[in-house]
Coordinates of N, CA and C in Angstrom, one line a residue:
X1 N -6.9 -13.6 28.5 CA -7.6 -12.8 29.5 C -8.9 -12.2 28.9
X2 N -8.9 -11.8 28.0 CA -9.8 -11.2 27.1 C -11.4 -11.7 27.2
X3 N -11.7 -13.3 26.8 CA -12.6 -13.7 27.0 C -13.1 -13.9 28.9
X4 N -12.4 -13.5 29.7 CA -13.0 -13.2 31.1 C -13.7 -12.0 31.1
X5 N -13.1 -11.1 30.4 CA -12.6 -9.2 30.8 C -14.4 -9.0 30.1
X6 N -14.2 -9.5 28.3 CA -15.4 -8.8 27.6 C -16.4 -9.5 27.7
X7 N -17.1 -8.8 27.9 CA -19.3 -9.6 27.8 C -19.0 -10.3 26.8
X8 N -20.4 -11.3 26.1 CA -20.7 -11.1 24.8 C -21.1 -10.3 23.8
X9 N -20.3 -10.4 22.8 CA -21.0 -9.7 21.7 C -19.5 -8.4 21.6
X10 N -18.7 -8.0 22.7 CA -17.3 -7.7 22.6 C -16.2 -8.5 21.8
X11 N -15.9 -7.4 20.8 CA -14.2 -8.3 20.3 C -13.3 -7.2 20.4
X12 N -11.9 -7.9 20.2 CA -11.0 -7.2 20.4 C -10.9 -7.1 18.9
X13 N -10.2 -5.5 18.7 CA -10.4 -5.1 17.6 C -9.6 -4.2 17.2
X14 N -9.5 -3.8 15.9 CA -8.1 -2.8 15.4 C -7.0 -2.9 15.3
X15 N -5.6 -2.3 15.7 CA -4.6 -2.6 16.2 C -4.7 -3.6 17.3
X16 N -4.9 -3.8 18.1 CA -4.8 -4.8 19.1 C -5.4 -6.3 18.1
X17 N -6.4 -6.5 17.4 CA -6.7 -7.6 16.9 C -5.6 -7.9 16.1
X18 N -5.0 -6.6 15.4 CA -3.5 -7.1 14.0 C -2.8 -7.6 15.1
X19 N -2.3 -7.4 16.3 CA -1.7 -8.0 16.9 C -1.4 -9.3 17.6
X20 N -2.7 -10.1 17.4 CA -3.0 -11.2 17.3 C -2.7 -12.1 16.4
X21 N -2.7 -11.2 15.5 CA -2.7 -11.8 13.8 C -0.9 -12.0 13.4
X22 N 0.0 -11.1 14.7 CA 1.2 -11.0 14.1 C 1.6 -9.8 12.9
X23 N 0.5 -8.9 13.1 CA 0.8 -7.9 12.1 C 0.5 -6.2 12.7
X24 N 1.0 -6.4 13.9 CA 1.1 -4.9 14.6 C 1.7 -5.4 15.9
X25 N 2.5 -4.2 16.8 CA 3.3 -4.5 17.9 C 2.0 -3.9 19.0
X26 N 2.2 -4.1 20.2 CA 1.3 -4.0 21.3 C 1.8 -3.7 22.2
X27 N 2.4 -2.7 23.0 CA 3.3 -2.9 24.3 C 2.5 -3.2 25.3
X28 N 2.8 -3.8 26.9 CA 2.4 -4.6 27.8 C 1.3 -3.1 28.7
X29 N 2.0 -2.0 28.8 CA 1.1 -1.2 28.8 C 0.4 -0.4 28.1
X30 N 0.2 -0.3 26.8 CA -0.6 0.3 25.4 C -2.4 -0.5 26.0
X31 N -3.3 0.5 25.9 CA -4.0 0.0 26.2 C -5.2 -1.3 24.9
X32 N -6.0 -2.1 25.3 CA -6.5 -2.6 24.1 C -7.9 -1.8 23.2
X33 N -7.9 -2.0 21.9 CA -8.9 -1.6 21.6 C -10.1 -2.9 21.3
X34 N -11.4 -2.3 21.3 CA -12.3 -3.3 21.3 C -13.5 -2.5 20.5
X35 N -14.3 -3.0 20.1 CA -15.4 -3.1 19.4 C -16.8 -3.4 20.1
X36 N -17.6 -2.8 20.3 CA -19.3 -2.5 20.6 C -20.1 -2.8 20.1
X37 N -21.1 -3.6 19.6 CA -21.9 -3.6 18.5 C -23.2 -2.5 18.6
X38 N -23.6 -1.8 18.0 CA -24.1 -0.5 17.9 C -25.7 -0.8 18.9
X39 N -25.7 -0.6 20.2 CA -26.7 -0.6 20.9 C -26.6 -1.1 22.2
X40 N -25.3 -1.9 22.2 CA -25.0 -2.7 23.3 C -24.5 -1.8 24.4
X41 N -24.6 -1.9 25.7 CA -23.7 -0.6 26.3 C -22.6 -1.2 27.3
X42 N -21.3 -0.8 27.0 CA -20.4 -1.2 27.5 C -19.5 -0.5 27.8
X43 N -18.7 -0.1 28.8 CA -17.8 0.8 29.4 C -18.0 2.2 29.9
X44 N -17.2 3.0 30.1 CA -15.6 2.8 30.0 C -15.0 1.8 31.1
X45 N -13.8 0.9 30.2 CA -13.8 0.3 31.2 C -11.4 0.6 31.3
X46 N -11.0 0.8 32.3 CA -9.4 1.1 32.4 C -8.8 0.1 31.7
X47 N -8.1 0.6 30.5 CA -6.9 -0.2 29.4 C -7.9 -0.6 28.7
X48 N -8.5 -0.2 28.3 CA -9.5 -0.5 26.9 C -10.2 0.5 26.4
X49 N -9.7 0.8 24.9 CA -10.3 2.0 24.3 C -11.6 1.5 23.5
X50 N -12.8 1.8 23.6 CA -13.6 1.4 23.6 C -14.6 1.9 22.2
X51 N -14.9 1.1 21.2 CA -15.1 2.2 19.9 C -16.6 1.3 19.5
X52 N -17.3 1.8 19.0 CA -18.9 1.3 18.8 C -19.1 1.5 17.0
X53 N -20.3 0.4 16.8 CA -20.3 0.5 15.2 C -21.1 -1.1 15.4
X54 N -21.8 -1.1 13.8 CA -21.9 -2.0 13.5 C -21.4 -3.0 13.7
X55 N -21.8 -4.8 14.3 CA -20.7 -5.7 13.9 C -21.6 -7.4 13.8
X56 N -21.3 -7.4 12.5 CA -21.9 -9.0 11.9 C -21.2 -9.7 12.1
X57 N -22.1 -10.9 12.6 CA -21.6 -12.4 12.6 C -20.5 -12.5 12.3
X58 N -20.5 -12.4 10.9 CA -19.5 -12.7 10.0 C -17.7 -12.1 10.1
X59 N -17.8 -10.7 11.3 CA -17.0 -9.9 11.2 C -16.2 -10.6 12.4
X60 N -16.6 -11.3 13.2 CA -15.6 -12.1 14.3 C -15.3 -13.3 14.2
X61 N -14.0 -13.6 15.0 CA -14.0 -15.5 15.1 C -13.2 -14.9 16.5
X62 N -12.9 -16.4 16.9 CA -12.4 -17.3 17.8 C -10.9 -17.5 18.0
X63 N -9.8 -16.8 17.9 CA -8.5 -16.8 18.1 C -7.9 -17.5 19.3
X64 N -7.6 -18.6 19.7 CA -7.3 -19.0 20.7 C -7.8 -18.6 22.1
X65 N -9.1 -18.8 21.7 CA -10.1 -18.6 22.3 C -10.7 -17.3 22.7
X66 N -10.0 -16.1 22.0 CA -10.0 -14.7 22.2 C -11.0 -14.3 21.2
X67 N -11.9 -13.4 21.6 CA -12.8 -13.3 20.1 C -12.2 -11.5 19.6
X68 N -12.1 -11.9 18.2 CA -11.7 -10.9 17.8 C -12.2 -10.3 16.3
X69 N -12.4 -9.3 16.0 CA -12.6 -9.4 14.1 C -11.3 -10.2 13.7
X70 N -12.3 -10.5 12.6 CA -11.7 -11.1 11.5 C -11.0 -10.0 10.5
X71 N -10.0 -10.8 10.0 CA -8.3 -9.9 9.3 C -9.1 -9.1 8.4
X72 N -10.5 -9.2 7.6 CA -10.7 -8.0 6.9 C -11.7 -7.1 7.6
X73 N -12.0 -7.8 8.4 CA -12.8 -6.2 9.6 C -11.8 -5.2 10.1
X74 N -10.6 -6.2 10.5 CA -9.4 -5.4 10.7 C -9.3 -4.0 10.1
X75 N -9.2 -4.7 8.9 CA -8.6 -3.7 7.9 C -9.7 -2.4 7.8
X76 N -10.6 -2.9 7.8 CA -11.7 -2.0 7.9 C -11.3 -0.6 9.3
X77 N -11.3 -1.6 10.0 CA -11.2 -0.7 11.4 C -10.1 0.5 11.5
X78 N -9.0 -0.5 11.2 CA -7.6 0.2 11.4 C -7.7 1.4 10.2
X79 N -8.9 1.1 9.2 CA -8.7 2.4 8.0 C -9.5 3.6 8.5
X80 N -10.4 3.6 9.5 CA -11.0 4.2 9.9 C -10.5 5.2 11.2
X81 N -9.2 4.2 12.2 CA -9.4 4.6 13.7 C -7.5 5.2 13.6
X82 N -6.7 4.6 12.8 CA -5.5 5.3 12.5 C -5.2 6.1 11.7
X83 N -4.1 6.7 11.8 CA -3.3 7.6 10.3 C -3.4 6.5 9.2
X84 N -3.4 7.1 8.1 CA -3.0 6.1 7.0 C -1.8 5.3 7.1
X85 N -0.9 6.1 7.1 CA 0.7 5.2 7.2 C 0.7 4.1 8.4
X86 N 0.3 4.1 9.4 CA 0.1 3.0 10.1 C -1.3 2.3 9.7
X87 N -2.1 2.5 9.1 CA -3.3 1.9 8.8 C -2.8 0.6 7.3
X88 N -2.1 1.7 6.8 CA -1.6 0.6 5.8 C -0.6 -0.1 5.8
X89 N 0.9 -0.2 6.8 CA 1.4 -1.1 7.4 C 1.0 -1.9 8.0
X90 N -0.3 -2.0 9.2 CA -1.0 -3.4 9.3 C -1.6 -4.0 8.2
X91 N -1.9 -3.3 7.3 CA -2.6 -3.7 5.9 C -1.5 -4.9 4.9
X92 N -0.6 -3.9 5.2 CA 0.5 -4.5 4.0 C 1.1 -5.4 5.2
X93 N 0.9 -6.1 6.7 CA 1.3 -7.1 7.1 C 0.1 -8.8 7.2
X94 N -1.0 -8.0 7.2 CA -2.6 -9.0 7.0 C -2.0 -9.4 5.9
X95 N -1.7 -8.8 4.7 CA -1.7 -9.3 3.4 C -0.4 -9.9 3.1
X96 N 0.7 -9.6 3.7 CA 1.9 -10.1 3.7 C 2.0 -11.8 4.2
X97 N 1.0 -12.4 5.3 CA 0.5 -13.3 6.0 C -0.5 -14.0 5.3
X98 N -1.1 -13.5 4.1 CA -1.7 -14.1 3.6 C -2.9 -14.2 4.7
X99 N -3.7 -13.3 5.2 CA -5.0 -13.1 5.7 C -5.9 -12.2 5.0
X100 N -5.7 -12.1 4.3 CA -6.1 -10.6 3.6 C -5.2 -10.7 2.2
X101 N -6.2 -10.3 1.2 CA -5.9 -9.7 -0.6 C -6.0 -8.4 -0.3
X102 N -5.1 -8.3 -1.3 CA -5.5 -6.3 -1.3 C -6.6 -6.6 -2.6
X103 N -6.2 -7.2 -3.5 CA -7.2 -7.3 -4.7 C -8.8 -7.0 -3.9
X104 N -8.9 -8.2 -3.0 CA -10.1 -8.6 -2.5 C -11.1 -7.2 -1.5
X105 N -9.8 -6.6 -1.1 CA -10.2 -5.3 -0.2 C -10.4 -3.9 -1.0
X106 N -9.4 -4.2 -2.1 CA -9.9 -3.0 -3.0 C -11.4 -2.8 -3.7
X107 N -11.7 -4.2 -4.0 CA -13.4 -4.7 -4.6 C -14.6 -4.3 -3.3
X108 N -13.7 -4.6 -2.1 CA -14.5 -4.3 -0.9 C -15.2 -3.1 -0.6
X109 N -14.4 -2.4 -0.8 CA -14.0 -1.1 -0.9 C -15.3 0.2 -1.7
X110 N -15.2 -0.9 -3.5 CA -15.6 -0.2 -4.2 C -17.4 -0.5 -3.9
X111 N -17.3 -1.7 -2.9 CA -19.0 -2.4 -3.1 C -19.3 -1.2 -1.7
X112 N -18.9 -0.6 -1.0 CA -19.2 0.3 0.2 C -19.6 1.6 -0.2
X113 N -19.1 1.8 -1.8 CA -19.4 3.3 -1.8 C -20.8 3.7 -0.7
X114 N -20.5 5.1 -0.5 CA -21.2 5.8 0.1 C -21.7 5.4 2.0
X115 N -21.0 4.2 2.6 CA -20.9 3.8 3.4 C -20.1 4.3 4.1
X116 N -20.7 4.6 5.9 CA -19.7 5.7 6.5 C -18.5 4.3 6.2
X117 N -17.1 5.5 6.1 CA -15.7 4.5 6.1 C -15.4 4.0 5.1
X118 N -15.9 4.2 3.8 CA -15.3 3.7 2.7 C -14.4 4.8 1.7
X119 N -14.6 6.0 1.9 CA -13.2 6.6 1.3 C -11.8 6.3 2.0
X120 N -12.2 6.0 3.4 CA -10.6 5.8 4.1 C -10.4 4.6 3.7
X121 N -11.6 3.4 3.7 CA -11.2 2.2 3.3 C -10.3 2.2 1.6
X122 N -10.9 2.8 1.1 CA -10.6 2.5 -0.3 C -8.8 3.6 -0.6
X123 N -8.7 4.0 0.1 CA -6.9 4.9 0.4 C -6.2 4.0 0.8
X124 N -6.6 3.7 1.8 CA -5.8 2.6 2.6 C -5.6 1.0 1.4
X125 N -6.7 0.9 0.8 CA -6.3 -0.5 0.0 C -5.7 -0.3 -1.0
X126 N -6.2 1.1 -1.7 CA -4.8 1.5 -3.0 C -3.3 1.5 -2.8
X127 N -3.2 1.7 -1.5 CA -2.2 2.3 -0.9 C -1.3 0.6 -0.6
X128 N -2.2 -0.5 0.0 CA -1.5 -1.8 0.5 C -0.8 -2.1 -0.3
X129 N 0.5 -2.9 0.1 CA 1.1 -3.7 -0.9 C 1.7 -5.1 -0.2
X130 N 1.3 -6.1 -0.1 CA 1.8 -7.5 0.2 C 3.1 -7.8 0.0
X131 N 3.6 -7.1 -0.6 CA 5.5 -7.6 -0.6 C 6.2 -6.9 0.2
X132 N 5.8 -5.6 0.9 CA 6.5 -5.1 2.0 C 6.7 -6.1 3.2
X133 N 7.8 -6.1 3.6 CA 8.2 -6.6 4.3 C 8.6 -6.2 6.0
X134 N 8.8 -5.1 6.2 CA 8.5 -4.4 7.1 C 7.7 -3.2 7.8
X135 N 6.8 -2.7 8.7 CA 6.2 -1.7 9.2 C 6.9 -0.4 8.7
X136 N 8.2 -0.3 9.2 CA 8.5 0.7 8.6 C 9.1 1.0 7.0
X137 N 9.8 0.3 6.2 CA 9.0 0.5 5.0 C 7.9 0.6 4.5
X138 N 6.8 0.1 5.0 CA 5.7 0.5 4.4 C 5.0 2.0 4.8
X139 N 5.5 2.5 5.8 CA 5.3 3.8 6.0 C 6.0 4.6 5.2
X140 N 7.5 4.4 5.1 CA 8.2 5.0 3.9 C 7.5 4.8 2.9
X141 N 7.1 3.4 2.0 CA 6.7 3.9 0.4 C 5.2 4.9 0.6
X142 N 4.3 4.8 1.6 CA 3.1 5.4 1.4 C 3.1 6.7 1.7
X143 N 4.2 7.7 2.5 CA 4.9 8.5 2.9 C 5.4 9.2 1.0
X144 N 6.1 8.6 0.5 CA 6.5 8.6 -0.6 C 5.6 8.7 -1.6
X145 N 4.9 7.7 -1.9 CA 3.7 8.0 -2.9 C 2.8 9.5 -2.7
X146 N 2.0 9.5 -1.1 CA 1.8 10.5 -0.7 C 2.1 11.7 -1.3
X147 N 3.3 11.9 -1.5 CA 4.0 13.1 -1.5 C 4.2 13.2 -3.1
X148 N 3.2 12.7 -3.9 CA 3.2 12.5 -5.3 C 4.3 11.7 -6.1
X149 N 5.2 11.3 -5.6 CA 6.4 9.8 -6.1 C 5.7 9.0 -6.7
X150 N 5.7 8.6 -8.2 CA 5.8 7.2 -8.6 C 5.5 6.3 -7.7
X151 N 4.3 5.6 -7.5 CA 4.6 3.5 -7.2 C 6.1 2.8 -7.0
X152 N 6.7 2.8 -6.3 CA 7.9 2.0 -6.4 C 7.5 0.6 -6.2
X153 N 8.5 -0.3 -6.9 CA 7.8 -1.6 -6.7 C 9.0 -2.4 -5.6
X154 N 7.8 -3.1 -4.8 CA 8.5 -3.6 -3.4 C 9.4 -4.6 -3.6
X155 N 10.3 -5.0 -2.6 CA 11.3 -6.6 -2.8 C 11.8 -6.7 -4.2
X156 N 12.3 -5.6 -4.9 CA 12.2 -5.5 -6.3 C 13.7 -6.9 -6.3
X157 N 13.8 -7.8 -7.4 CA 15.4 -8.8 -7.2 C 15.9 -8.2 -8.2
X158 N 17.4 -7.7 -8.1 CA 17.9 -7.4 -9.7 C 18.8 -9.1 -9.7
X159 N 19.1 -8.8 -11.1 CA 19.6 -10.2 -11.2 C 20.8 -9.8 -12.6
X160 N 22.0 -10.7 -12.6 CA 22.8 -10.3 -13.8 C 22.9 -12.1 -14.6
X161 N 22.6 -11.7 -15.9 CA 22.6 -13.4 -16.4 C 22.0 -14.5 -15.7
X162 N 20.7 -14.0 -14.9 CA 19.9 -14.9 -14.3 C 20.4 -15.8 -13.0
X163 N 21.3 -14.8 -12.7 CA 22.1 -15.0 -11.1 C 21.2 -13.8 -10.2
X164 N 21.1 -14.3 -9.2 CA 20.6 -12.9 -8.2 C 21.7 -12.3 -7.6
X165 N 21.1 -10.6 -8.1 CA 22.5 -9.8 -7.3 C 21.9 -9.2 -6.3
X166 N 20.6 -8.9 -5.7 CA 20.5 -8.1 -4.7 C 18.8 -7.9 -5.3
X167 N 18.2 -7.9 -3.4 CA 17.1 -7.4 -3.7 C 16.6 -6.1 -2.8
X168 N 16.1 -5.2 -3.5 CA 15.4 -4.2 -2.6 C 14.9 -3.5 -2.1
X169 N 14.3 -2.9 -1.1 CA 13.5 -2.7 -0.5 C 12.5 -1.6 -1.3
X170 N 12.4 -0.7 -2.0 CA 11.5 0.3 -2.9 C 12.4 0.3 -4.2
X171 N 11.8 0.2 -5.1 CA 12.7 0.5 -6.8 C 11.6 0.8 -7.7
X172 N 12.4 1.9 -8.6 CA 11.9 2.0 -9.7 C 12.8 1.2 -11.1
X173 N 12.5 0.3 -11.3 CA 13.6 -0.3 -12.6 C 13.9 0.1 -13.4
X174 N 12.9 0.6 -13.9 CA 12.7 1.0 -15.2 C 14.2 2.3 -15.2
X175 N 14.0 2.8 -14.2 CA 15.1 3.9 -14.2 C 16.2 3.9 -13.1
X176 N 16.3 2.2 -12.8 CA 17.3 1.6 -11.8 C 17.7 3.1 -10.7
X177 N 17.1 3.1 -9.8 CA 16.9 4.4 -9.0 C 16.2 3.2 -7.6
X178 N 16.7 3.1 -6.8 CA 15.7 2.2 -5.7 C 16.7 3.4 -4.1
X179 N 15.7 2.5 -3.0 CA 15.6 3.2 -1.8 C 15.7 2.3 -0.6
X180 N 16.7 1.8 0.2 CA 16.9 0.8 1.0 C 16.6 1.6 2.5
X181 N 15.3 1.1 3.3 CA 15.4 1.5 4.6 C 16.8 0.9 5.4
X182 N 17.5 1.9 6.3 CA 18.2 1.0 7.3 C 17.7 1.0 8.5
X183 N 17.2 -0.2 9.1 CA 16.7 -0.4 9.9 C 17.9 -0.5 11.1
X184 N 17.7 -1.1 12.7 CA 18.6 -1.3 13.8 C 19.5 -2.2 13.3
X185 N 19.2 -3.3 12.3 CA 20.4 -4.2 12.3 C 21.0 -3.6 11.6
X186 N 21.3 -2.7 11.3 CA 22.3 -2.1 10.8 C 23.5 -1.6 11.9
X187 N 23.1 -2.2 12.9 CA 24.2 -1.9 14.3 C 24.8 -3.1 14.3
X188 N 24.7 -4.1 13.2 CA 25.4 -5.5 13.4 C 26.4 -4.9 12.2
X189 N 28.0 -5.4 12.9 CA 29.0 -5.3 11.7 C 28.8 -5.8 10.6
X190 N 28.8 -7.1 11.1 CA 28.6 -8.1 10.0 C 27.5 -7.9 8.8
X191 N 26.0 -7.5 9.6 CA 25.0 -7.4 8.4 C 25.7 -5.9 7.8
X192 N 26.1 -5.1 8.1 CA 27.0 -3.9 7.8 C 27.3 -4.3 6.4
X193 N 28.6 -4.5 7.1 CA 29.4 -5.7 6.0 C 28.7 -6.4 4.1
X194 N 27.6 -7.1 4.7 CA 27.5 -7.5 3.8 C 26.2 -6.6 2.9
X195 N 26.0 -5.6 3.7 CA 25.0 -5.0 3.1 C 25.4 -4.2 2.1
X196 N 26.8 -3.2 2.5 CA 27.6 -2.5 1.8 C 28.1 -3.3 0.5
X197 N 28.5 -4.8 0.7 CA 28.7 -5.0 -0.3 C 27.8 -6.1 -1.8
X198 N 26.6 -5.7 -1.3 CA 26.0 -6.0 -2.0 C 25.0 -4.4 -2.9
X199 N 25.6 -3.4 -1.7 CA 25.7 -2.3 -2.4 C 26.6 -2.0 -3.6
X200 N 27.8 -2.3 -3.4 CA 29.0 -2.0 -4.2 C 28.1 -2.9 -5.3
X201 N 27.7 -4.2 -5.5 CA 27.5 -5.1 -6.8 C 26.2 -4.6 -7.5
X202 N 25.3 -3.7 -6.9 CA 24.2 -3.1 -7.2 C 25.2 -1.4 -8.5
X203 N 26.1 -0.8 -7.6 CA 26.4 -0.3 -8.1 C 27.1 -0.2 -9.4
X204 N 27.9 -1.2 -9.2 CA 28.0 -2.2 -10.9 C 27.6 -2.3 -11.8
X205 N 26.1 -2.8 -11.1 CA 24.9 -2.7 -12.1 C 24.2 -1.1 -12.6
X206 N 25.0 -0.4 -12.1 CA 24.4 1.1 -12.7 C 23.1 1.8 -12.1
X207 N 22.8 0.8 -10.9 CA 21.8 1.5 -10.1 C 21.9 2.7 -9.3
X208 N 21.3 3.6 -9.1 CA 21.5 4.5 -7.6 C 20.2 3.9 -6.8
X209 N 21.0 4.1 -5.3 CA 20.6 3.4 -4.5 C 20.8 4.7 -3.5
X210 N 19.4 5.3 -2.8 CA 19.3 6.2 -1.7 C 19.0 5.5 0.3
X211 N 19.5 6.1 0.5 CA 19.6 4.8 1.7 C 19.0 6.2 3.2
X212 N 17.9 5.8 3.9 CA 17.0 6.4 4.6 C 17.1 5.6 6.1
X213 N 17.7 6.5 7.1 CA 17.6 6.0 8.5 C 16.5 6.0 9.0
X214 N 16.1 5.5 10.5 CA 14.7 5.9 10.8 C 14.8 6.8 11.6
X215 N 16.0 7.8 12.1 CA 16.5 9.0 12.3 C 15.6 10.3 11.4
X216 N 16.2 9.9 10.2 CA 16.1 10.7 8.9 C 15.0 10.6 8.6
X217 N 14.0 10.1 8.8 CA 12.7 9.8 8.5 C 11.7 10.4 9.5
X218 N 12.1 10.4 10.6 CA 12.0 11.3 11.6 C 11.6 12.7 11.3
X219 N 13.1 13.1 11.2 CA 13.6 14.4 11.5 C 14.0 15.1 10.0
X220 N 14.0 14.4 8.7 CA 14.4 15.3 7.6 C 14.1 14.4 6.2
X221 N 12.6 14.4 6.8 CA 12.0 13.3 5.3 C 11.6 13.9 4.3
X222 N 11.3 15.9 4.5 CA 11.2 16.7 3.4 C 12.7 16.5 2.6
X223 N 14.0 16.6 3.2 CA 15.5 16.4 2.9 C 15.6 15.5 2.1
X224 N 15.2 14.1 2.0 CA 15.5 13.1 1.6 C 14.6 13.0 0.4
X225 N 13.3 13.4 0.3 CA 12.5 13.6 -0.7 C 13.0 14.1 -1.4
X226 N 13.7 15.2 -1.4 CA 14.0 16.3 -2.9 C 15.8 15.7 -3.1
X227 N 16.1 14.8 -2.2 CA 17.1 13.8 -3.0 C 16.6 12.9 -3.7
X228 N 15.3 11.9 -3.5 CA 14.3 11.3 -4.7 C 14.2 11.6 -5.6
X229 N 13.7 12.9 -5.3 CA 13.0 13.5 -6.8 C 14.1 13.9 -8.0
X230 N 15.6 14.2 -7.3 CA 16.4 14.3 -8.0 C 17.2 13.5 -8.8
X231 N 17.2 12.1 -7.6 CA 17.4 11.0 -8.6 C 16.2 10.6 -9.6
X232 N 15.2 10.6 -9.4 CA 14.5 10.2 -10.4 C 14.2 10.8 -11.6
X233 N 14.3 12.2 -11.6 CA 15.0 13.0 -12.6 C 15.5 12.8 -13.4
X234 N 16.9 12.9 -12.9 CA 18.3 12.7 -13.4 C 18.5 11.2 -14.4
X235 N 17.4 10.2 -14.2 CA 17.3 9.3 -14.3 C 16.3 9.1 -15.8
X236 N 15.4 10.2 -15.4 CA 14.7 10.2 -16.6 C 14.6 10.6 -18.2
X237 N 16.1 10.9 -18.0 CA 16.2 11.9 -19.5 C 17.4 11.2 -20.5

């Protein structure tokens, strides 16, 4: 619909473009966001948030016929128009997709100094990480770091005699201390089941393992922090 709706020289943009890309959700009534090129005049127009700025050649293509920025304008955008923690979960799904380097965005970043949008850009790319695997993990580790935490490293695999015993989701190795989101499927017995006991085989291995609802994340993420910090602690002496 998009290429009926916008003029030329309109793309769709930001979250609505990650969503194209398969790396942000969009509900059917959330309205779209779109892109202006700085002089053009366009809107307001109903279900389209309408945002203006610079926009090069270079910064759009052709998506099944939809014109939209391209995955590192994205990134640009979404660092500018969101909170960080969602700015860098689209970030860490562009790059998870292999549309986007954080390497390549952090360099991006450093060539913008003094360009409006390059401090947020350059938070947002320290902050990406391409092995997260889910939106809301990645809001938990940046949430985490944020709050002055160590780097935990993503998808971490432990392994015993070069068997795999379990991989996951935030870890610090070095002081076997990690942090497993439980997401909805944890309303499946069965993934239940097997999750717990791949817990018990972690435990084995002498890990502590803190485990975060998206309840708890909600409602008592200061709570859950100062159980981090105590395992990591306890861990370090």
């Amino acid at each position: 619909m998009a290429q009926w709706v916008l003029p030329a020289g309109v793309v769709i943009a930001g979250r609505s473009a990650a969503a194209l890309y398969d790396a942000a959700s969009i509900a059917s009534h959330e309205p779209l966001d779109v892109l202006v090129p700085t002089g053009q005049r366009f809107g307001p127009v109903k279900g389209l948030i309408v945002h203006r700025g610079e926009l090069a050649a270079t910064d759009t293509v052709l998506r099944n016929g939809i014109p939209l920025t391209t995955p590192t304008r994205t990134c640009w955008d979404v660092a500018q128009w969101l909170p960080t923690e969602e700015a860098v979960a689209i970030v860490d799904r562009l790059a998870h997709h292999r549309l986007v380097a954080v390497p390549d965005l952090r360099e991006s970043s450093k060539a913008r100094v003094g360009k409006r949008g390059w401090k947020r850009m350059r938070q947002v790319a320290e902050l990406a990480d391409a092995g997260a695997e889910s939106a809301p993990e990645s809001r938990l580790r940046v949430r985490i770091v944020l709050a002055g935490v160590p780097v935990p490293v993503t998808q971490f695999v432990v392994e015993r005699d070069g068997r795999f015993v379990a991989r996951l989701d935030l870890a610090w190795p070095r002081l076997k201390v990690a942090v497993e989101y439980d997401g909805l499927w944890h309303d499946d017995p069965e993934q239940f089941h097997r999750d717990r006991r791949r817990l018990n085989r972690l435990l084995g291995e002498d890990w502590l393992v803190l485990h975060v609802t998206a309840k708890r994340f909600r409602e008592d993420f200061d709570g859950f922090l100062a159980e981090l910090r105590q395992a990591l602690r306890s861990r370090s002496h």
